Tab-separated table of C-alpha atoms in Angstrom:
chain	number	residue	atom	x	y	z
A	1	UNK	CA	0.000	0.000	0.000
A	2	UNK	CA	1.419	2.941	-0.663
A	3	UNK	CA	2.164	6.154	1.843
A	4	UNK	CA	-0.190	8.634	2.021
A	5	UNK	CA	0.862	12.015	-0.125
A	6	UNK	CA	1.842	13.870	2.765
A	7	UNK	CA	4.000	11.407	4.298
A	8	UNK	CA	7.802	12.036	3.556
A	9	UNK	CA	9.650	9.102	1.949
A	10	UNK	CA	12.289	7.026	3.526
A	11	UNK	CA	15.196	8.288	1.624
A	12	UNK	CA	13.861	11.659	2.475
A	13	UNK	CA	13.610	11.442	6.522
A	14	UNK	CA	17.320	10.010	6.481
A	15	UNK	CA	19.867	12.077	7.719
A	16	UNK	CA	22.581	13.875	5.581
A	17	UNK	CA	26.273	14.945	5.761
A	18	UNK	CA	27.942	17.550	3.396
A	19	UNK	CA	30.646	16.038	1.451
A	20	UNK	CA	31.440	18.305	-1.569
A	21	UNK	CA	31.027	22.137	-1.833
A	22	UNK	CA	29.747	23.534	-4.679
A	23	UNK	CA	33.098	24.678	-5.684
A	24	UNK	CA	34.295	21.498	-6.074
A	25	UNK	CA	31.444	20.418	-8.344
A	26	UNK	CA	31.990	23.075	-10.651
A	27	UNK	CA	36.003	22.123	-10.591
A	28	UNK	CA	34.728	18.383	-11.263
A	29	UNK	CA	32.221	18.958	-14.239
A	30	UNK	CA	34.181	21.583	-16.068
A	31	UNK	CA	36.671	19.357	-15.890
A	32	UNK	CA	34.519	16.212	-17.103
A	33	UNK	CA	33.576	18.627	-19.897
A	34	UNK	CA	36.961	19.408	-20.964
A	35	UNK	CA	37.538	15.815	-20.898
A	36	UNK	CA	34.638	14.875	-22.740
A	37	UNK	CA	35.435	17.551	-25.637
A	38	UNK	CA	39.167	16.087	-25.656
A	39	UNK	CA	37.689	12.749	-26.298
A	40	UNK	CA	35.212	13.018	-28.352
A	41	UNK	CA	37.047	15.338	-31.101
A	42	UNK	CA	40.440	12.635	-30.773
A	43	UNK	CA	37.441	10.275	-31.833
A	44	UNK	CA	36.662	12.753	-34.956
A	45	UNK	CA	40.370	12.939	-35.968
A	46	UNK	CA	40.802	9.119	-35.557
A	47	UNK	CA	38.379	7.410	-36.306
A	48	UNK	CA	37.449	7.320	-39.918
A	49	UNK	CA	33.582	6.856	-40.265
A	50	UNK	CA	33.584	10.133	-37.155
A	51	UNK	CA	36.146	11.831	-39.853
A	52	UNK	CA	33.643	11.290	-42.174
A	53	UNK	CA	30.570	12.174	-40.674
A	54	UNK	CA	31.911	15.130	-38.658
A	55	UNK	CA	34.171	16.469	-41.488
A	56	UNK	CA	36.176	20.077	-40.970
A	57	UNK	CA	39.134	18.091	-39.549
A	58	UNK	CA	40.622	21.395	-39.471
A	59	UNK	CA	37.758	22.713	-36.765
A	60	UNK	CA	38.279	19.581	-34.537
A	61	UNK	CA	42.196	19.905	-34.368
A	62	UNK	CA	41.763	23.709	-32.994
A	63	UNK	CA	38.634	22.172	-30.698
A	64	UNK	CA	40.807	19.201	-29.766
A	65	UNK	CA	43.925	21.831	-29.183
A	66	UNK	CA	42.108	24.402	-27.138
A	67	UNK	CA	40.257	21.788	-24.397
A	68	UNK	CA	43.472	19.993	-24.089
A	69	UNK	CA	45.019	23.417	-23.134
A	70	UNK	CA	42.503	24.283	-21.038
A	71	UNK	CA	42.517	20.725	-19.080
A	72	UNK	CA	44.166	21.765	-16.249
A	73	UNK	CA	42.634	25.376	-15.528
A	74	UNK	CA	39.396	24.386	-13.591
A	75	UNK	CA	41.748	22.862	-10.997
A	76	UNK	CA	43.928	25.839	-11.086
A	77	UNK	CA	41.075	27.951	-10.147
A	78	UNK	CA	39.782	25.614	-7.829
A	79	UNK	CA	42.410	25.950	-5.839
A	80	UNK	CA	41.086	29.304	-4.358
A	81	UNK	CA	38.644	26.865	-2.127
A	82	UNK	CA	39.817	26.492	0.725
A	83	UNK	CA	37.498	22.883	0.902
A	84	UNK	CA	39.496	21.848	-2.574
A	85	UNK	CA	42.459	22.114	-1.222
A	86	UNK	CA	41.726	20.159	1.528
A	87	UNK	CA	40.311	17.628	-0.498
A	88	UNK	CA	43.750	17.368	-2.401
A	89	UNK	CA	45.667	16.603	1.223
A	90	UNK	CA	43.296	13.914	1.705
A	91	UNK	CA	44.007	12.357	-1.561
A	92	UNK	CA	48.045	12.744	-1.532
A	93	UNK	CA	47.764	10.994	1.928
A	94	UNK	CA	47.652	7.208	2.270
A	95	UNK	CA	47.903	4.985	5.356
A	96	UNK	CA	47.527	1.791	6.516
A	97	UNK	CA	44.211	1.597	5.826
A	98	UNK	CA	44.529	2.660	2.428
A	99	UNK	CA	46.810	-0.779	1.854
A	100	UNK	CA	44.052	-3.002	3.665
A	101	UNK	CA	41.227	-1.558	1.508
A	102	UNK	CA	43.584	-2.779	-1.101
A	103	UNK	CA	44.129	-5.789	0.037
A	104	UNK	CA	40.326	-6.510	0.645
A	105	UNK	CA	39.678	-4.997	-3.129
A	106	UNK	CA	41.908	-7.626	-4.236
A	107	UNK	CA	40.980	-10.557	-2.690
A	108	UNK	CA	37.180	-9.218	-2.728
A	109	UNK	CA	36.565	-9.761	0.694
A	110	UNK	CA	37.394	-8.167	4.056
A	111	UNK	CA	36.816	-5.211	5.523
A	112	UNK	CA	37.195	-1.596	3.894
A	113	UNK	CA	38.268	1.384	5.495
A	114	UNK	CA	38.600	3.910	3.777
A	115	UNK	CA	38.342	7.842	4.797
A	116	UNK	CA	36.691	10.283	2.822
A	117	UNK	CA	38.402	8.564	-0.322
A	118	UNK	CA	38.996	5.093	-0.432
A	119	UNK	CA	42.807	4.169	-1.718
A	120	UNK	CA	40.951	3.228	-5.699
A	121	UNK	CA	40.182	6.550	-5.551
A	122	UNK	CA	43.615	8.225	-4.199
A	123	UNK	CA	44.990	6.093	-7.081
A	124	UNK	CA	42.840	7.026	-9.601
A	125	UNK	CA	43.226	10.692	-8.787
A	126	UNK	CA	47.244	10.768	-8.930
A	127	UNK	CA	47.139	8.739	-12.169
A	128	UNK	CA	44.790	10.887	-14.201
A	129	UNK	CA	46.754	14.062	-12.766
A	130	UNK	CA	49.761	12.368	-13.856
A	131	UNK	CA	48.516	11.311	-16.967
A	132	UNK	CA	46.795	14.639	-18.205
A	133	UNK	CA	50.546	16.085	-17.283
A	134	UNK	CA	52.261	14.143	-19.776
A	135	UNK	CA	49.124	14.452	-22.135
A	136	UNK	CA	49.351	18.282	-22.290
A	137	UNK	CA	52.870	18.031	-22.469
A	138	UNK	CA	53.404	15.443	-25.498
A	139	UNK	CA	50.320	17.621	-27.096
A	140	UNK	CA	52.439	20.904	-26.820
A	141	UNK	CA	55.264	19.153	-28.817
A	142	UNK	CA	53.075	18.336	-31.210
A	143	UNK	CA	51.853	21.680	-31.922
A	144	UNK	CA	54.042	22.314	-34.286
A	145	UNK	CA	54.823	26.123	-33.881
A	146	UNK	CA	54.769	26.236	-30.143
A	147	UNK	CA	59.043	24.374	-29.587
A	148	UNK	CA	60.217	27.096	-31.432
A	149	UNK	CA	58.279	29.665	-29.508
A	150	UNK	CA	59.767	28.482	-26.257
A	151	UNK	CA	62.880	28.150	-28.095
A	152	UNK	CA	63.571	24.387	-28.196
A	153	UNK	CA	64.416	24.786	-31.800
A	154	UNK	CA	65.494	27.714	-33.606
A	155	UNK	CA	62.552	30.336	-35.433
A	156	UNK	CA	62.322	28.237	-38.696
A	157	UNK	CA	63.922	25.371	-37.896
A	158	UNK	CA	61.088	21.964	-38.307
A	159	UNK	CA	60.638	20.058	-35.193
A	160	UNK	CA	62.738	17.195	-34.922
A	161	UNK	CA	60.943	14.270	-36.386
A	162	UNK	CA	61.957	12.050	-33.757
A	163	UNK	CA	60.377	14.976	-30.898
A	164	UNK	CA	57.065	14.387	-33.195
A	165	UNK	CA	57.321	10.595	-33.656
A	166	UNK	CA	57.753	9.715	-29.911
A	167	UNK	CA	55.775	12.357	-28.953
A	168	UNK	CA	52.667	11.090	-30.922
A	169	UNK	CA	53.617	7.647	-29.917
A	170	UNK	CA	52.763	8.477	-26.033
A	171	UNK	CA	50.187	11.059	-26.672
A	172	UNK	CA	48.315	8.213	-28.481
A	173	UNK	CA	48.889	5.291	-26.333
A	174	UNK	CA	47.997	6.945	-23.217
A	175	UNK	CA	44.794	8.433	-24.485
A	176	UNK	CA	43.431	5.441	-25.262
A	177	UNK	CA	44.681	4.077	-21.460
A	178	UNK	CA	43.032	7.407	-20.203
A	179	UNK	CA	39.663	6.592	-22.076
A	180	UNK	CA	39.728	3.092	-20.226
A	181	UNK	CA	40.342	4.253	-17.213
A	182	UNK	CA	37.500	6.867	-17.590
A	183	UNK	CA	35.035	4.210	-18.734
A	184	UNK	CA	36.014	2.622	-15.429
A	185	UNK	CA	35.488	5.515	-13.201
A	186	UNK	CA	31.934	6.779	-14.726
A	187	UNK	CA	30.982	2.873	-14.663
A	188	UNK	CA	31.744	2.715	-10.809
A	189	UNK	CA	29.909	5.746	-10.153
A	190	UNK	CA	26.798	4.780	-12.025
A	191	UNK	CA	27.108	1.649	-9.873
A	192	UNK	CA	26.935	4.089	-6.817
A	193	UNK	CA	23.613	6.289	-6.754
A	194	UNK	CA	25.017	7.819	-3.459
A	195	UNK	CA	28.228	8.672	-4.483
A	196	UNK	CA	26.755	9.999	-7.980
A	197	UNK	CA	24.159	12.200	-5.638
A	198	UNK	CA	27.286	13.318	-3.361
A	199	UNK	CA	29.063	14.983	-6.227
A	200	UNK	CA	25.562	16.562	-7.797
A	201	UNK	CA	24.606	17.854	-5.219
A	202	UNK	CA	27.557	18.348	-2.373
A	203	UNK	CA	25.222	16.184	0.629
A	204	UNK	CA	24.817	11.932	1.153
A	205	UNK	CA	23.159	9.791	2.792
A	206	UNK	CA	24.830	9.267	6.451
A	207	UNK	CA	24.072	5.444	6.386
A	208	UNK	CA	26.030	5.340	3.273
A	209	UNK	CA	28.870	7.482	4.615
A	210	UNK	CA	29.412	5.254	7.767
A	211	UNK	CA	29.510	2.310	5.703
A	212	UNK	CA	31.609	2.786	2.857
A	213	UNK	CA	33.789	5.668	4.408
A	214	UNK	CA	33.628	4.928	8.271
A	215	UNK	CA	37.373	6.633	9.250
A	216	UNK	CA	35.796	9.821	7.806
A	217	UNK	CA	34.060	12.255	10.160
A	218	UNK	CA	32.232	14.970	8.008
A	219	UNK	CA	30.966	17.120	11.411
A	220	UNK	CA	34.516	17.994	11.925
A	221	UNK	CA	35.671	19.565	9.182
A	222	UNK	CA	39.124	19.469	7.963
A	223	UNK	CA	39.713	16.979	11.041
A	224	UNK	CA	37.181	14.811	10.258
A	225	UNK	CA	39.393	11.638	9.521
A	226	UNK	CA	40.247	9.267	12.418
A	227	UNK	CA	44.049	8.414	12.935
A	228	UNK	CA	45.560	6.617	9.978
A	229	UNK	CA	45.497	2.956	10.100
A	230	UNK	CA	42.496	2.576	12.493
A	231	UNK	CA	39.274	0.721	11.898
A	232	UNK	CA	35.716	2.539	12.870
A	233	UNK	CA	36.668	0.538	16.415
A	234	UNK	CA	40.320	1.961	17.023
A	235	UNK	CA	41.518	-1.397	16.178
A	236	UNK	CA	45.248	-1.527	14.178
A	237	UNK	CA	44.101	-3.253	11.373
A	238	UNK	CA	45.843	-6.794	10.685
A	239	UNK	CA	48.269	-6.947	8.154
């Protein structure tokens, strides 16, 4: 039988912890869009039946050129929040309990501790900073003009062909590894409504918080993580 009109829902009378600021969802989907324009106009320039279809290859190199650029800037800008730049402590810092989540992700079984990020997370966050680093930096060399602006080569000189061939070599490679990895992430969250609703809308459930991030504390702030290494119990975890 269903609940009367007036009667909230369930999800609706549980209680709710902040977990994102709305700075850092602006930060995160400017920088999905970015990433999303990168990728779909490398699809354009590779891909022949998106060559085809889209046409003005010309267009989607100068698209392609100008979101890669811009990759990084959201984060740059972001880190005027005081709240992002918390959030980016948190992720540089691993523990014990980041190697037992691990562990237990592994063997798929155990316990998880995990703060506000769990250590798949942490890692996923320093690879795709890592690997959006070397992607701007192999798509600079590529751009033809730019070596001899910062004077790597001499004003008329051609860029090395080998610069250009190994270049393009990573710069290929690793965007396809990106796009995997990305397909990975975006599966994981559609496999979490919570986690989805977290980064919409900055709040989530805190049933959900306590059981998939118990060493995090959200009501105190910046302190809000227990000592590294500790269960929800104080307990050193086993190794």
């Amino acid at each position: 039988m269903p609940p009367p009109p007036d009667a909230p829902s369930a999800a609706a009378a549980r209680p709710r912890v902040p977990r994102f600021t709305p700075a850092e969802h602006r930060v995160h989907q400017a920088t999905a869009a970015l990433m999303a324009v990168c990728v779909l106009t490398a699809g354009c320039l590779y891909l022949p039946f998106l060559a085809e279809l889209v046409g003005r290859r010309a267009l989607m190199v100068t698209v392609h050129e100008c979101s890669g650029v811009l990759l990084p800037v959201p984060l740059l800008l972001g880190l005027f929040s005081r709240a992002l730049r918390a959030d980016l402590t948190r992720l540089n810092r691993y523990g014990p309990h980041d190697r037992r989540w691990l562990r237990s992700a592994l063997r798929r079984r155990g316990g998880r501790p995990a703060g506000k990020f769990n250590a798949g997370q942490k890692l996923y966050a320093a690879w795709i900073a890592g690997a959006v680093l070397v992607m701007l930096g192999t798509g600079l060399l590529m751009w033809s003009t730019l070596p001899q602006a910062l004077g790597l080569v001499r004003a008329g000189t051609p860029v090395p062909l080998v610069w250009r061939t190994g270049a393009t070599f990573v710069h290929d490679w690793l965007a396809l590894a990106v796009i995997l990895v990305i397909a990975g992430h975006v599966g994981k969250a559609y496999g979490d409504p919570e986690s989805r609703r977290g980064m919409r809308t900055g709040w989530v459930d805190a049933r959900w918080a306590r059981r998939e991030h118990p060493l995090w504390r959200p009501e105190d702030g910046e302190r809000g993580e227990r000592a590294e290494g500790q269960d929800p119990q104080g307990h050193q975890p086993r190794s």
